[in-house]
Amino acid sequence: MLVQQILKSKGDSAVITISPQTKVSEAAQTLAERRIGGLVVSRDGETVEGIISERDIVRSLAVRGVVCMTETVSEMMTRNPVCCSRQDTSDAVLARMTDGRFRHMPVVEAGKLVGIVTIGDVVKARLEELAMEKTALEGMIMGY
Ligand code: AMP
C-alpha cells in the first residue's frame, strides 16, 4: 500500500503544526487537546523544520525538570526529521520508523508538508492488506 492511500483513508485531514517559537507548555497542551503524540514544527505550515513528540517532553521533564516547559519548541525539537513521500510504500515507511525508533513521519511533496503518517496508521494499513491477501488466498484454495 502507498502512503497516498493511507492519507486518503484518514480523510486527507490537515496536519497540525506548531511554530518553533511556541513554548513547550503550549505544545504539551496541544498534544493533550488533540489527543496526538507528535507535532510537526513549521513556521509557515508547509516547510518542515522539525518534529516534537510527547517522548521529547517526557524525557526533558525527567532530565531537566519542569523548567523545560518554559523553553521554546525549537530548543527541544528534533531537527530535519525523516520524511516520506506519497509514493513510498507502507513497508518502506514501517522499516524506516522501526530502524529510527520513531512513530511519526511527515509526508512531503516538492518540499511542502502534505500529511503525516504514524506507526499506528501504517500498521492498520498493513493489517488490512494482510486480511485481504488471506481472503484472496482462501478463495483460490477453495476454488471460488
Ligand atoms: P516518536 O516515537 O515519534 O514519539 O518520537 C521519538 C523520538 O524521535 C523523538 O525524539 C522525536 O522527536 C523523534 N522523531 C519523531 N519523528 C521523527 C522523524 N520522522 N524523524 C526523526 N526523528 C523523529
Coordinates of C-alpha atoms and ligand atoms in Angstrom, one line a residue:
M1 CA 0.0 0.0 0.0
L2 CA 1.2 3.5 -0.8
V3 CA 1.4 6.4 1.7
Q4 CA -1.1 8.3 -0.5
Q5 CA -3.7 5.6 0.1
I6 CA -3.1 5.8 3.9
L7 CA -3.6 9.6 3.8
K8 CA -6.8 9.2 1.8
S9 CA -8.2 6.6 4.3
K10 CA -7.5 9.2 7.0
G11 CA -9.6 11.7 5.1
D12 CA -6.6 13.8 3.9
S13 CA -7.0 15.9 7.1
A14 CA -4.7 18.9 7.6
V15 CA -1.6 18.4 9.6
I16 CA -1.4 20.1 13.0
T17 CA 1.8 22.2 13.0
I18 CA 3.4 24.4 15.7
S19 CA 5.8 27.3 15.4
P20 CA 9.4 26.8 16.7
Q21 CA 8.9 29.9 18.9
T22 CA 5.9 28.4 20.8
K23 CA 6.5 27.4 24.4
V24 CA 6.8 23.7 25.2
S25 CA 3.9 24.0 27.7
E26 CA 1.7 25.1 24.8
A27 CA 2.9 22.2 22.7
A28 CA 2.0 19.8 25.5
Q29 CA -1.4 21.4 25.8
T30 CA -2.0 21.0 22.0
L31 CA -0.9 17.3 22.1
A32 CA -3.3 16.7 25.0
E33 CA -6.2 18.6 23.5
R34 CA -5.8 16.9 20.0
R35 CA -5.0 13.5 21.5
I36 CA -1.9 13.1 19.3
G37 CA 1.7 12.1 20.1
G38 CA 3.7 14.4 17.9
L39 CA 3.6 17.8 16.2
V40 CA 5.4 18.9 13.0
V41 CA 7.3 22.1 13.7
S42 CA 6.9 24.7 10.9
R43 CA 6.6 28.5 10.7
D44 CA 4.5 28.6 7.5
G45 CA 2.7 25.3 7.8
E46 CA 4.5 24.0 4.7
T47 CA 8.2 23.8 5.4
V48 CA 9.1 21.0 7.9
E49 CA 11.7 22.4 10.3
G50 CA 11.4 19.7 13.0
I51 CA 9.2 17.5 15.0
I52 CA 8.4 17.4 18.7
S53 CA 6.8 14.4 20.3
E54 CA 5.4 13.5 23.7
R55 CA 8.6 11.5 24.3
D56 CA 10.8 14.6 23.9
I57 CA 8.8 16.4 26.5
V58 CA 8.7 13.4 28.9
R59 CA 12.5 12.9 28.6
S60 CA 13.2 16.6 29.2
L61 CA 10.9 16.6 32.2
A62 CA 12.8 13.6 33.6
V63 CA 16.3 15.0 32.9
R64 CA 15.9 18.8 33.4
G65 CA 12.7 19.1 35.4
V66 CA 9.7 21.4 34.9
V67 CA 11.8 24.3 33.7
C68 CA 11.8 22.7 30.2
M69 CA 8.1 23.6 29.9
T70 CA 9.0 27.3 29.7
E71 CA 11.5 26.8 26.8
T72 CA 10.7 27.1 23.2
V73 CA 9.8 24.2 20.9
S74 CA 12.9 24.9 18.8
E75 CA 15.2 24.1 21.8
M76 CA 13.6 20.6 22.2
M77 CA 12.5 19.5 18.7
T78 CA 14.3 17.0 16.5
R79 CA 15.6 19.0 13.5
N80 CA 15.3 17.7 9.9
P81 CA 13.1 14.7 10.7
V82 CA 13.0 11.8 8.3
C83 CA 10.1 12.4 5.9
C84 CA 8.5 10.3 3.3
S85 CA 6.6 11.0 0.0
R86 CA 3.1 10.0 -1.1
Q87 CA 4.7 7.4 -3.4
D88 CA 6.5 5.5 -0.6
T89 CA 5.2 2.1 0.4
S90 CA 3.9 1.3 3.9
D91 CA 6.6 -1.4 4.2
A92 CA 9.4 1.2 3.5
V93 CA 7.9 3.7 5.9
L94 CA 7.5 1.0 8.6
A95 CA 11.1 -0.1 8.1
R96 CA 12.4 3.5 8.5
M97 CA 10.3 4.0 11.6
T98 CA 11.5 0.8 13.1
D99 CA 15.1 1.5 12.3
G100 CA 14.9 5.1 13.6
R101 CA 12.8 4.2 16.6
F102 CA 10.2 6.9 16.0
R103 CA 6.4 6.7 15.4
H104 CA 5.7 9.8 13.3
M105 CA 6.7 10.7 9.7
P106 CA 5.8 13.9 7.9
V107 CA 4.8 13.4 4.2
V108 CA 6.5 15.9 2.0
E109 CA 5.9 16.6 -1.7
A110 CA 8.0 19.2 -3.6
G111 CA 9.4 20.5 -0.3
K112 CA 5.9 21.1 1.2
L113 CA 4.2 19.3 4.0
V114 CA 1.1 17.4 2.7
G115 CA 0.4 15.0 5.5
I116 CA 1.6 12.9 8.4
V117 CA 1.6 9.1 9.0
T118 CA 2.0 7.4 12.3
I119 CA 3.1 3.9 13.1
G120 CA -0.5 3.2 14.0
D121 CA -1.7 4.3 10.6
V122 CA 0.9 2.1 8.9
V123 CA 0.3 -1.0 11.0
K124 CA -3.5 -0.6 10.4
A125 CA -2.9 -0.4 6.6
R126 CA -0.7 -3.4 6.7
L127 CA -3.2 -5.5 8.7
E128 CA -6.0 -4.6 6.2
E129 CA -3.7 -5.6 3.4
L130 CA -2.8 -8.9 5.0
A131 CA -6.5 -9.6 5.7
M132 CA -7.4 -9.0 2.0
E133 CA -4.5 -11.3 0.9
K134 CA -5.7 -14.0 3.3
T135 CA -9.2 -13.8 1.9
A136 CA -7.9 -13.9 -1.7
L137 CA -5.7 -16.9 -1.0
E138 CA -8.5 -18.8 0.8
G139 CA -10.7 -18.1 -2.2
M140 CA -8.0 -19.6 -4.6
I141 CA -7.5 -22.7 -2.4
M142 CA -11.3 -23.3 -2.0
G143 CA -11.8 -22.7 -5.7
Y144 CA -14.1 -19.7 -5.7
Ligands
AMP1 P1 8.1 9.3 18.5 O1 8.3 7.9 18.7 O2 7.6 9.7 17.1 O3 7.2 9.9 19.6 O4 9.5 10.1 18.6 C1 10.6 9.5 19.3 C2 11.8 10.5 19.0 O5 12.1 10.5 17.6 C3 11.6 11.9 19.5 O6 12.9 12.4 19.9 C4 11.2 12.6 18.2 O7 11.5 14.0 18.2 C5 11.9 11.9 17.2 N1 11.2 11.7 15.9 C6 9.9 11.6 15.7 N2 9.6 11.5 14.4 C7 10.7 11.6 13.8 C8 11.1 11.5 12.4 N3 10.2 11.4 11.4 N4 12.4 11.7 12.1 C9 13.4 11.8 13.0 N5 13.1 11.8 14.3 C10 11.8 11.7 14.7

